[in-house]
Amino acid sequence: MAWFALIVAGLFETFGVAMMNQWSVSRSWKPLSLFVLGFGASLILLHYSMNFIAMGTAYAIWTGIGVVGGTIVGMTFYGESKDWKRVLFIAIILVSVVGLKVIDG
């Protein structure tokens, strides 16, 4: 359950980053409240997962999911570069996150 919570925490972090970008564009209350909600849920789930998963591993996976998710959202919805080198390094982060899961079980 802790690993599931950690993955969902990373997804909420990605959502929070996307809403931060939306808020910088529109400056309305809706993206701001969704930004706060996204990061709040993310931190609560991260806290829960850190009760069962080593801090370094949990934090590395949480940030890895956030980095990869934020980059994918940027490429998909905001026209950011899809250069092959960028995609390669995203894949390296994903492999590293899976590796941490495998060694920490």
CSV table of N, CA, C and O in Angstrom, one decimal:
chain,number,residue,atom,x,y,z
A,1,MET,N,0.8,-1.2,0.0
A,1,MET,CA,0.0,0.0,0.0
A,1,MET,C,0.9,1.3,0.0
A,1,MET,O,0.5,2.3,-0.6
A,2,ALA,N,2.0,1.2,0.7
A,2,ALA,CA,2.9,2.4,0.7
A,2,ALA,C,3.5,2.7,-0.6
A,2,ALA,O,3.6,3.9,-1.0
A,3,TRP,N,3.8,1.7,-1.4
A,3,TRP,CA,4.3,2.0,-2.8
A,3,TRP,C,3.2,2.6,-3.7
A,3,TRP,O,3.5,3.5,-4.4
A,4,PHE,N,2.0,2.1,-3.5
A,4,PHE,CA,0.9,2.7,-4.3
A,4,PHE,C,0.7,4.1,-3.9
A,4,PHE,O,0.5,5.0,-4.7
A,5,ALA,N,0.7,4.4,-2.6
A,5,ALA,CA,0.6,5.8,-2.1
A,5,ALA,C,1.7,6.7,-2.6
A,5,ALA,O,1.4,7.8,-3.0
A,6,LEU,N,2.9,6.1,-2.7
A,6,LEU,CA,4.0,6.9,-3.2
A,6,LEU,C,3.8,7.3,-4.7
A,6,LEU,O,4.1,8.4,-5.1
A,7,ILE,N,3.4,6.3,-5.5
A,7,ILE,CA,3.1,6.5,-6.9
A,7,ILE,C,2.0,7.6,-7.1
A,7,ILE,O,2.2,8.5,-7.9
A,8,VAL,N,1.0,7.5,-6.3
A,8,VAL,CA,-0.1,8.5,-6.4
A,8,VAL,C,0.4,9.8,-5.9
A,8,VAL,O,0.0,10.9,-6.5
A,9,ALA,N,1.2,9.9,-4.9
A,9,ALA,CA,1.8,11.1,-4.5
A,9,ALA,C,2.6,11.8,-5.6
A,9,ALA,O,2.5,13.0,-5.8
A,10,GLY,N,3.4,11.0,-6.3
A,10,GLY,CA,4.1,11.5,-7.5
A,10,GLY,C,3.2,12.1,-8.6
A,10,GLY,O,3.5,13.1,-9.2
A,11,LEU,N,2.1,11.4,-8.8
A,11,LEU,CA,1.1,11.8,-9.8
A,11,LEU,C,0.4,13.1,-9.3
A,11,LEU,O,0.2,14.0,-10.1
A,12,PHE,N,0.1,13.2,-8.0
A,12,PHE,CA,-0.4,14.5,-7.5
A,12,PHE,C,0.6,15.6,-7.6
A,12,PHE,O,0.2,16.8,-7.9
A,13,GLU,N,1.9,15.3,-7.4
A,13,GLU,CA,2.9,16.3,-7.6
A,13,GLU,C,2.9,16.8,-9.1
A,13,GLU,O,3.0,18.0,-9.3
A,14,THR,N,2.8,15.9,-10.0
A,14,THR,CA,2.7,16.3,-11.4
A,14,THR,C,1.5,17.2,-11.7
A,14,THR,O,1.6,18.2,-12.4
A,15,PHE,N,0.4,16.8,-11.1
A,15,PHE,CA,-0.8,17.6,-11.2
A,15,PHE,C,-0.6,19.0,-10.7
A,15,PHE,O,-1.0,20.0,-11.3
A,16,GLY,N,0.0,19.1,-9.5
A,16,GLY,CA,0.3,20.4,-8.8
A,16,GLY,C,1.2,21.2,-9.7
A,16,GLY,O,1.0,22.5,-9.8
A,17,VAL,N,2.2,20.7,-10.3
A,17,VAL,CA,3.1,21.4,-11.2
A,17,VAL,C,2.3,22.0,-12.4
A,17,VAL,O,2.5,23.1,-12.8
A,18,ALA,N,1.5,21.1,-13.0
A,18,ALA,CA,0.7,21.5,-14.1
A,18,ALA,C,-0.2,22.7,-13.7
A,18,ALA,O,-0.4,23.7,-14.5
A,19,MET,N,-0.8,22.6,-12.5
A,19,MET,CA,-1.7,23.7,-12.1
A,19,MET,C,-0.9,25.0,-11.8
A,19,MET,O,-1.4,26.1,-11.9
A,20,MET,N,0.3,24.8,-11.3
A,20,MET,CA,1.2,26.0,-11.1
A,20,MET,C,1.4,26.7,-12.4
A,20,MET,O,1.4,27.9,-12.5
A,21,ASN,N,1.6,25.9,-13.5
A,21,ASN,CA,1.8,26.5,-14.8
A,21,ASN,C,0.5,27.2,-15.2
A,21,ASN,O,0.6,28.3,-15.8
A,22,GLN,N,-0.6,26.6,-15.0
A,22,GLN,CA,-1.9,27.2,-15.4
A,22,GLN,C,-2.1,28.5,-14.6
A,22,GLN,O,-2.6,29.5,-15.1
A,23,TRP,N,-1.8,28.5,-13.3
A,23,TRP,CA,-2.0,29.7,-12.5
A,23,TRP,C,-1.1,30.8,-13.0
A,23,TRP,O,-1.5,32.0,-13.0
A,24,SER,N,0.1,30.5,-13.4
A,24,SER,CA,1.0,31.6,-13.9
A,24,SER,C,0.5,32.2,-15.2
A,24,SER,O,0.7,33.3,-15.5
A,25,VAL,N,-0.4,31.4,-15.9
A,25,VAL,CA,-1.0,31.9,-17.2
A,25,VAL,C,-2.2,32.7,-16.9
A,25,VAL,O,-2.4,33.8,-17.4
A,26,SER,N,-3.1,32.2,-16.0
A,26,SER,CA,-4.5,32.8,-15.9
A,26,SER,C,-4.7,33.6,-14.6
A,26,SER,O,-5.5,34.4,-14.6
A,27,ARG,N,-3.9,33.3,-13.6
A,27,ARG,CA,-4.0,34.0,-12.3
A,27,ARG,C,-5.5,34.0,-11.7
A,27,ARG,O,-5.9,35.0,-11.1
A,28,SER,N,-6.2,32.9,-11.9
A,28,SER,CA,-7.5,32.8,-11.4
A,28,SER,C,-7.5,31.9,-10.1
A,28,SER,O,-6.5,31.2,-9.9
A,29,TRP,N,-8.6,31.9,-9.4
A,29,TRP,CA,-8.6,31.1,-8.2
A,29,TRP,C,-8.6,29.6,-8.4
A,29,TRP,O,-8.2,28.8,-7.6
A,30,LYS,N,-9.2,29.2,-9.6
A,30,LYS,CA,-9.3,27.7,-9.8
A,30,LYS,C,-8.0,27.0,-9.9
A,30,LYS,O,-7.8,26.0,-9.2
A,31,PRO,N,-7.1,27.4,-10.8
A,31,PRO,CA,-5.8,26.7,-10.8
A,31,PRO,C,-5.0,26.9,-9.5
A,31,PRO,O,-4.3,26.0,-9.1
A,32,LEU,N,-5.2,28.0,-8.8
A,32,LEU,CA,-4.5,28.2,-7.6
A,32,LEU,C,-5.0,27.2,-6.5
A,32,LEU,O,-4.2,26.5,-5.8
A,33,SER,N,-6.3,27.0,-6.4
A,33,SER,CA,-6.8,26.1,-5.5
A,33,SER,C,-6.5,24.6,-5.8
A,33,SER,O,-6.2,23.8,-5.0
A,34,LEU,N,-6.4,24.3,-7.1
A,34,LEU,CA,-6.1,23.0,-7.6
A,34,LEU,C,-4.6,22.7,-7.3
A,34,LEU,O,-4.2,21.6,-7.0
A,35,PHE,N,-3.8,23.8,-7.5
A,35,PHE,CA,-2.3,23.7,-7.2
A,35,PHE,C,-2.1,23.3,-5.7
A,35,PHE,O,-1.4,22.4,-5.4
A,36,VAL,N,-2.8,24.0,-4.8
A,36,VAL,CA,-2.7,23.8,-3.4
A,36,VAL,C,-3.2,22.4,-3.1
A,36,VAL,O,-2.6,21.6,-2.3
A,37,LEU,N,-4.3,22.0,-3.6
A,37,LEU,CA,-4.9,20.7,-3.4
A,37,LEU,C,-3.9,19.6,-3.9
A,37,LEU,O,-3.7,18.6,-3.2
A,38,GLY,N,-3.4,19.7,-5.1
A,38,GLY,CA,-2.5,18.7,-5.7
A,38,GLY,C,-1.2,18.5,-4.8
A,38,GLY,O,-0.9,17.4,-4.5
A,39,PHE,N,-0.6,19.6,-4.4
A,39,PHE,CA,0.6,19.5,-3.6
A,39,PHE,C,0.3,19.1,-2.2
A,39,PHE,O,1.0,18.3,-1.6
A,40,GLY,N,-0.9,19.5,-1.7
A,40,GLY,CA,-1.3,19.0,-0.3
A,40,GLY,C,-1.5,17.5,-0.3
A,40,GLY,O,-0.9,16.8,0.6
A,41,ALA,N,-2.2,17.0,-1.3
A,41,ALA,CA,-2.4,15.6,-1.3
A,41,ALA,C,-1.1,14.8,-1.6
A,41,ALA,O,-0.9,13.8,-1.0
A,42,SER,N,-0.3,15.4,-2.4
A,42,SER,CA,1.0,14.8,-2.7
A,42,SER,C,1.9,14.6,-1.4
A,42,SER,O,2.4,13.6,-1.1
A,43,LEU,N,1.9,15.7,-0.6
A,43,LEU,CA,2.8,15.7,0.6
A,43,LEU,C,2.2,14.8,1.7
A,43,LEU,O,2.9,14.1,2.4
A,44,ILE,N,0.9,14.7,1.8
A,44,ILE,CA,0.2,13.8,2.7
A,44,ILE,C,0.5,12.3,2.4
A,44,ILE,O,0.9,11.5,3.2
A,45,LEU,N,0.4,12.0,1.1
A,45,LEU,CA,0.7,10.6,0.7
A,45,LEU,C,2.2,10.3,0.8
A,45,LEU,O,2.6,9.2,1.1
A,46,LEU,N,3.0,11.3,0.5
A,46,LEU,CA,4.5,11.1,0.7
A,46,LEU,C,4.8,10.8,2.1
A,46,LEU,O,5.6,9.9,2.5
A,47,HIS,N,4.2,11.6,3.0
A,47,HIS,CA,4.4,11.4,4.4
A,47,HIS,C,4.0,10.0,4.9
A,47,HIS,O,4.7,9.3,5.6
A,48,TYR,N,2.8,9.5,4.4
A,48,TYR,CA,2.3,8.2,4.7
A,48,TYR,C,3.3,7.1,4.2
A,48,TYR,O,3.7,6.2,4.9
A,49,SER,N,3.8,7.3,3.0
A,49,SER,CA,4.6,6.2,2.4
A,49,SER,C,6.0,6.2,3.1
A,49,SER,O,6.6,5.1,3.2
A,50,MET,N,6.4,7.3,3.6
A,50,MET,CA,7.7,7.4,4.3
A,50,MET,C,7.7,6.7,5.7
A,50,MET,O,8.7,6.4,6.2
A,51,ASN,N,6.5,6.3,6.1
A,51,ASN,CA,6.4,5.5,7.3
A,51,ASN,C,6.8,4.0,7.1
A,51,ASN,O,7.1,3.3,8.0
A,52,PHE,N,6.9,3.6,5.8
A,52,PHE,CA,7.1,2.2,5.4
A,52,PHE,C,8.3,2.1,4.5
A,52,PHE,O,8.9,1.0,4.3
A,53,ILE,N,8.7,3.2,3.8
A,53,ILE,CA,9.7,3.1,2.8
A,53,ILE,C,10.8,4.1,3.3
A,53,ILE,O,10.5,5.2,3.8
A,54,ALA,N,12.1,3.7,3.1
A,54,ALA,CA,13.2,4.5,3.5
A,54,ALA,C,13.1,5.9,2.9
A,54,ALA,O,12.7,6.1,1.7
A,55,MET,N,13.4,6.9,3.7
A,55,MET,CA,13.3,8.3,3.3
A,55,MET,C,13.9,8.6,2.0
A,55,MET,O,13.3,9.2,1.1
A,56,GLY,N,15.2,8.2,1.8
A,56,GLY,CA,15.9,8.5,0.6
A,56,GLY,C,15.3,7.9,-0.6
A,56,GLY,O,15.2,8.5,-1.7
A,57,THR,N,14.9,6.7,-0.5
A,57,THR,CA,14.2,6.0,-1.6
A,57,THR,C,12.9,6.6,-1.9
A,57,THR,O,12.6,6.9,-3.1
A,58,ALA,N,12.1,6.9,-0.9
A,58,ALA,CA,10.7,7.5,-1.2
A,58,ALA,C,10.9,8.8,-1.8
A,58,ALA,O,10.2,9.1,-2.8
A,59,TYR,N,11.8,9.7,-1.3
A,59,TYR,CA,12.0,11.0,-1.9
A,59,TYR,C,12.5,10.9,-3.3
A,59,TYR,O,12.0,11.7,-4.2
A,60,ALA,N,13.4,10.1,-3.6
A,60,ALA,CA,14.0,9.9,-4.9
A,60,ALA,C,12.9,9.5,-5.9
A,60,ALA,O,12.8,10.0,-7.0
A,61,ILE,N,12.1,8.6,-5.5
A,61,ILE,CA,11.0,8.1,-6.4
A,61,ILE,C,9.9,9.2,-6.6
A,61,ILE,O,9.5,9.4,-7.7
A,62,TRP,N,9.6,9.8,-5.5
A,62,TRP,CA,8.6,10.9,-5.6
A,62,TRP,C,9.0,12.0,-6.5
A,62,TRP,O,8.3,12.4,-7.4
A,63,THR,N,10.3,12.5,-6.4
A,63,THR,CA,10.8,13.5,-7.2
A,63,THR,C,10.9,13.0,-8.7
A,63,THR,O,10.7,13.7,-9.6
A,64,GLY,N,11.3,11.7,-8.8
A,64,GLY,CA,11.5,11.2,-10.2
A,64,GLY,C,10.2,11.1,-10.9
A,64,GLY,O,10.1,11.5,-12.1
A,65,ILE,N,9.1,10.7,-10.2
A,65,ILE,CA,7.8,10.7,-10.8
A,65,ILE,C,7.4,12.1,-11.2
A,65,ILE,O,6.8,12.4,-12.3
A,66,GLY,N,7.6,13.0,-10.3
A,66,GLY,CA,7.3,14.4,-10.5
A,66,GLY,C,8.0,15.0,-11.7
A,66,GLY,O,7.4,15.7,-12.6
A,67,VAL,N,9.3,14.7,-11.8
A,67,VAL,CA,10.1,15.2,-12.9
A,67,VAL,C,9.6,14.7,-14.3
A,67,VAL,O,9.4,15.4,-15.2
A,68,VAL,N,9.5,13.3,-14.3
A,68,VAL,CA,9.1,12.7,-15.5
A,68,VAL,C,7.6,13.1,-15.9
A,68,VAL,O,7.4,13.5,-17.0
A,69,GLY,N,6.7,13.2,-14.9
A,69,GLY,CA,5.4,13.6,-15.2
A,69,GLY,C,5.3,15.0,-15.6
A,69,GLY,O,4.6,15.3,-16.6
A,70,GLY,N,6.0,15.9,-15.0
A,70,GLY,CA,6.0,17.3,-15.4
A,70,GLY,C,6.5,17.5,-16.8
A,70,GLY,O,6.0,18.3,-17.6
A,71,THR,N,7.6,16.8,-17.1
A,71,THR,CA,8.2,16.9,-18.4
A,71,THR,C,7.2,16.3,-19.5
A,71,THR,O,7.0,16.9,-20.6
A,72,ILE,N,6.6,15.2,-19.2
A,72,ILE,CA,5.6,14.6,-20.2
A,72,ILE,C,4.4,15.6,-20.3
A,72,ILE,O,3.9,15.8,-21.5
A,73,VAL,N,3.9,16.1,-19.3
A,73,VAL,CA,2.8,17.1,-19.4
A,73,VAL,C,3.2,18.3,-20.2
A,73,VAL,O,2.5,18.8,-21.0
A,74,GLY,N,4.4,18.8,-19.9
A,74,GLY,CA,4.9,19.9,-20.7
A,74,GLY,C,5.1,19.6,-22.2
A,74,GLY,O,4.7,20.5,-23.0
A,75,MET,N,5.5,18.5,-22.5
A,75,MET,CA,5.7,18.1,-23.9
A,75,MET,C,4.3,17.9,-24.6
A,75,MET,O,4.1,18.2,-25.7
A,76,THR,N,3.4,17.3,-23.8
A,76,THR,CA,2.1,16.9,-24.4
A,76,THR,C,1.2,18.1,-24.5
A,76,THR,O,0.5,18.3,-25.5
A,77,PHE,N,1.1,19.0,-23.5
A,77,PHE,CA,0.1,20.0,-23.4
A,77,PHE,C,0.6,21.4,-23.7
A,77,PHE,O,-0.1,22.3,-24.0
A,78,TYR,N,1.9,21.6,-23.5
A,78,TYR,CA,2.5,23.0,-23.6
A,78,TYR,C,3.5,23.2,-24.6
A,78,TYR,O,4.2,24.2,-24.7
A,79,GLY,N,3.6,22.2,-25.6
A,79,GLY,CA,4.5,22.4,-26.7
A,79,GLY,C,6.0,22.4,-26.4
A,79,GLY,O,6.8,23.0,-27.2
A,80,GLU,N,6.4,21.8,-25.3
A,80,GLU,CA,7.8,21.8,-25.0
A,80,GLU,C,8.5,20.8,-25.9
A,80,GLU,O,7.9,19.9,-26.5
A,81,SER,N,9.8,20.9,-26.0
A,81,SER,CA,10.7,20.1,-26.9
A,81,SER,C,10.5,18.6,-26.6
A,81,SER,O,10.5,18.2,-25.5
A,82,LYS,N,10.4,17.9,-27.7
A,82,LYS,CA,10.4,16.4,-27.7
A,82,LYS,C,11.7,15.8,-28.3
A,82,LYS,O,11.7,14.7,-28.8
A,83,ASP,N,12.7,16.5,-28.1
A,83,ASP,CA,14.0,16.1,-28.6
A,83,ASP,C,14.4,14.7,-28.1
A,83,ASP,O,14.1,14.4,-27.0
A,84,TRP,N,15.0,13.9,-28.9
A,84,TRP,CA,15.3,12.5,-28.6
A,84,TRP,C,16.2,12.4,-27.3
A,84,TRP,O,16.1,11.5,-26.5
A,85,LYS,N,17.1,13.4,-27.2
A,85,LYS,CA,18.0,13.4,-26.0
A,85,LYS,C,17.2,13.6,-24.7
A,85,LYS,O,17.5,13.0,-23.7
A,86,ARG,N,16.2,14.5,-24.8
A,86,ARG,CA,15.3,14.7,-23.6
A,86,ARG,C,14.6,13.5,-23.3
A,86,ARG,O,14.5,13.1,-22.1
A,87,VAL,N,14.0,12.8,-24.3
A,87,VAL,CA,13.3,11.6,-24.0
A,87,VAL,C,14.2,10.5,-23.5
A,87,VAL,O,13.8,9.8,-22.6
A,88,LEU,N,15.4,10.4,-24.0
A,88,LEU,CA,16.4,9.4,-23.5
A,88,LEU,C,16.6,9.6,-22.0
A,88,LEU,O,16.6,8.7,-21.2
A,89,PHE,N,16.9,10.9,-21.6
A,89,PHE,CA,17.1,11.1,-20.1
A,89,PHE,C,15.9,10.9,-19.3
A,89,PHE,O,16.0,10.5,-18.1
A,90,ILE,N,14.7,11.2,-19.8
A,90,ILE,CA,13.5,10.8,-19.1
A,90,ILE,C,13.4,9.3,-18.9
A,90,ILE,O,13.1,8.8,-17.8
A,91,ALA,N,13.8,8.6,-19.9
A,91,ALA,CA,13.8,7.1,-19.8
A,91,ALA,C,14.8,6.6,-18.7
A,91,ALA,O,14.6,5.7,-18.0
A,92,ILE,N,16.0,7.3,-18.7
A,92,ILE,CA,17.0,6.9,-17.7
A,92,ILE,C,16.4,7.2,-16.2
A,92,ILE,O,16.6,6.4,-15.3
A,93,ILE,N,15.7,8.3,-16.1
A,93,ILE,CA,15.1,8.5,-14.7
A,93,ILE,C,14.1,7.4,-14.4
A,93,ILE,O,14.0,6.9,-13.3
A,94,LEU,N,13.2,7.1,-15.4
A,94,LEU,CA,12.3,6.0,-15.2
A,94,LEU,C,12.9,4.7,-14.8
A,94,LEU,O,12.5,4.0,-13.9
A,95,VAL,N,14.0,4.3,-15.5
A,95,VAL,CA,14.7,3.1,-15.2
A,95,VAL,C,15.3,3.2,-13.8
A,95,VAL,O,15.3,2.2,-13.0
A,96,SER,N,15.8,4.3,-13.4
A,96,SER,CA,16.4,4.5,-12.0
A,96,SER,C,15.3,4.3,-11.0
A,96,SER,O,15.5,3.7,-9.9
A,97,VAL,N,14.1,4.9,-11.2
A,97,VAL,CA,13.0,4.8,-10.2
A,97,VAL,C,12.6,3.3,-10.1
A,97,VAL,O,12.4,2.8,-9.0
A,98,VAL,N,12.5,2.6,-11.2
A,98,VAL,CA,12.1,1.2,-11.1
A,98,VAL,C,13.2,0.4,-10.4
A,98,VAL,O,13.0,-0.5,-9.6
A,99,GLY,N,14.5,0.8,-10.7
A,99,GLY,CA,15.6,0.1,-10.0
A,99,GLY,C,15.6,0.3,-8.5
A,99,GLY,O,15.8,-0.6,-7.7
A,100,LEU,N,15.2,1.5,-8.0
A,100,LEU,CA,15.1,1.7,-6.6
A,100,LEU,C,14.0,0.9,-6.0
A,100,LEU,O,14.1,0.3,-4.9
A,101,LYS,N,12.9,0.7,-6.7
A,101,LYS,CA,11.8,-0.1,-6.3
A,101,LYS,C,12.2,-1.6,-6.2
A,101,LYS,O,11.9,-2.3,-5.2
A,102,VAL,N,13.0,-2.0,-7.1
A,102,VAL,CA,13.4,-3.4,-7.2
A,102,VAL,C,14.4,-3.7,-6.0
A,102,VAL,O,14.2,-4.7,-5.3
A,103,ILE,N,15.3,-2.8,-5.7
A,103,ILE,CA,16.3,-3.1,-4.7
A,103,ILE,C,15.8,-2.9,-3.3
A,103,ILE,O,16.2,-3.5,-2.3
A,104,ASP,N,14.8,-2.0,-3.2
A,104,ASP,CA,14.2,-1.8,-1.8
A,104,ASP,C,12.9,-2.6,-1.6
A,104,ASP,O,12.3,-2.5,-0.5
A,105,GLY,N,12.4,-3.3,-2.7
A,105,GLY,CA,11.3,-4.1,-2.5
A,105,GLY,C,10.1,-3.5,-1.9
A,105,GLY,O,9.2,-3.9,-1.4
